[in-house]
């Protein structure tokens, strides 16, 4: 099915009955892309929650995990979840942009909490030879506009700010993040009525054992001492350095891409503020969702986003490879580092009290755009997510 016809079909899905939506979804058909697209449509519509009979209570914690195709790191994340206190109170939503039997086996092997899988429906895997994947008639990244126009490639008129043309594998992560944010808050039936912070993480993250304890206390502390804090940040990029001293300490400051994109707690209220800036998010020429969000804080979102952040991280970053380091993945070494970090942090977990010990400025922080997001097709697709796609 051509992408644009499929787009229309998915956009109309919300009109179907609740009873139909709760039917058991089909298993993915790992064959041609068309069959896989149909499977994704059915599974997103069906939303079968695994282990719901075992854990019938409403979730107290919602985790939303962006998953690509790094099964070794995903296994580490699942292991950390299993070792997290009170994990039975969690609903973990795994949002996939790559389907495989190996990844499905890892997620569906989780038995210790409720699990829901959702699927980004416009991935490279589902559209391997056309937009939003890489169309063979697209302009090469570095061809230059004059040569592109002369060659007549599809997107010749729309390079990014640096004269480069889109690469599907680069644009996909930002697309997936924005779609996932919308789908979780608007379309996931298991979240209807949920009034807390949903915590957004990625497959190469690792939760500390007191994550639940810390999140609950942090949420209470925000309500009592920082009601104007818009977001939570349960992780940082400092690892467990100084953790014994910082375990129970918090700080308030303006939200920054480089500091607060790990373990982000987003409420429904802030989600609505973000979606009010959908056009700005979707046209900002930066392929990074987090730098794009920082650009909106204090501009389209008129009041700069204020974050309540853990100084002692509760989310570790295991990934030693990603978009730009595809050949450097060393999950065994990453796991060894994690175990060492856990040994360092163990004695200071589960602090009795929390305290805000540092307050930073809350202001708009301008930065140089990274580009990679100049194609008007990406802009148009991105904008559709806020229209109940």
PDB file of C-alpha atoms in Angstrom, residues 215 217-219 221-223 225-236 249-256 259-260 263-266 305-312 355-360 362:
ATOM      1  CA  UNK A 215       9.755   8.945  41.661  1.00  0.00           C
ATOM      2  CA  UNK A 217       8.839  10.977  46.695  1.00  0.00           C
ATOM      3  CA  UNK A 218       9.986  13.349  43.957  1.00  0.00           C
ATOM      4  CA  UNK A 219       6.404  13.831  42.742  1.00  0.00           C
ATOM      5  CA  UNK A 221       8.174  17.002  46.784  1.00  0.00           C
ATOM      6  CA  UNK A 222       7.287  18.833  43.583  1.00  0.00           C
ATOM      7  CA  UNK A 223       3.680  19.260  44.703  1.00  0.00           C
ATOM      8  CA  UNK A 225       7.837  22.680  47.185  1.00  0.00           C
ATOM      9  CA  UNK A 226       7.904  23.359  43.419  1.00  0.00           C
ATOM     10  CA  UNK A 227       4.365  23.400  42.001  1.00  0.00           C
ATOM     11  CA  UNK A 228       5.581  25.536  39.083  1.00  0.00           C
ATOM     12  CA  UNK A 229       8.058  22.843  37.996  1.00  0.00           C
ATOM     13  CA  UNK A 230       6.788  21.670  34.611  1.00  0.00           C
ATOM     14  CA  UNK A 231       8.772  18.483  34.206  1.00  0.00           C
ATOM     15  CA  UNK A 232      10.781  15.904  36.102  1.00  0.00           C
ATOM     16  CA  UNK A 233      14.237  14.616  35.188  1.00  0.00           C
ATOM     17  CA  UNK A 234      15.026  11.357  36.954  1.00  0.00           C
ATOM     18  CA  UNK A 235      18.293  10.853  35.132  1.00  0.00           C
ATOM     19  CA  UNK A 236      21.400  12.792  34.225  1.00  0.00           C
ATOM     20  CA  UNK A 249      19.276  15.918  46.495  1.00  0.00           C
ATOM     21  CA  UNK A 250      17.234  17.727  43.849  1.00  0.00           C
ATOM     22  CA  UNK A 251      17.690  20.872  41.822  1.00  0.00           C
ATOM     23  CA  UNK A 252      15.425  23.222  39.896  1.00  0.00           C
ATOM     24  CA  UNK A 253      16.496  24.901  36.677  1.00  0.00           C
ATOM     25  CA  UNK A 254      15.489  25.501  33.077  1.00  0.00           C
ATOM     26  CA  UNK A 255      15.116  22.372  30.939  1.00  0.00           C
ATOM     27  CA  UNK A 256      18.228  21.729  28.821  1.00  0.00           C
ATOM     28  CA  UNK A 259      21.169  17.617  30.906  1.00  0.00           C
ATOM     29  CA  UNK A 260      17.513  16.643  31.200  1.00  0.00           C
ATOM     30  CA  UNK A 263      14.211   9.836  32.302  1.00  0.00           C
ATOM     31  CA  UNK A 264      11.917  12.752  31.467  1.00  0.00           C
ATOM     32  CA  UNK A 265       8.701  12.949  33.472  1.00  0.00           C
ATOM     33  CA  UNK A 266       5.985  14.547  31.329  1.00  0.00           C
ATOM     34  CA  UNK A 305      10.165  24.960  30.919  1.00  0.00           C
ATOM     35  CA  UNK A 306      11.216  24.499  34.524  1.00  0.00           C
ATOM     36  CA  UNK A 307      12.474  21.098  35.600  1.00  0.00           C
ATOM     37  CA  UNK A 308      12.828  19.387  38.959  1.00  0.00           C
ATOM     38  CA  UNK A 309      15.881  17.185  38.486  1.00  0.00           C
ATOM     39  CA  UNK A 310      17.540  14.401  40.444  1.00  0.00           C
ATOM     40  CA  UNK A 311      21.157  15.239  41.242  1.00  0.00           C
ATOM     41  CA  UNK A 312      21.787  11.564  41.956  1.00  0.00           C
ATOM     42  CA  UNK A 355      15.636  18.235  49.419  1.00  0.00           C
ATOM     43  CA  UNK A 356      16.113  20.915  46.775  1.00  0.00           C
ATOM     44  CA  UNK A 357      19.717  21.978  47.260  1.00  0.00           C
ATOM     45  CA  UNK A 358      20.384  23.947  44.089  1.00  0.00           C
ATOM     46  CA  UNK A 359      18.367  26.401  42.001  1.00  0.00           C
ATOM     47  CA  UNK A 360      19.460  27.416  38.527  1.00  0.00           C
ATOM     48  CA  UNK A 362      14.951  29.270  34.137  1.00  0.00           C
TER      49      UNK A 362
END
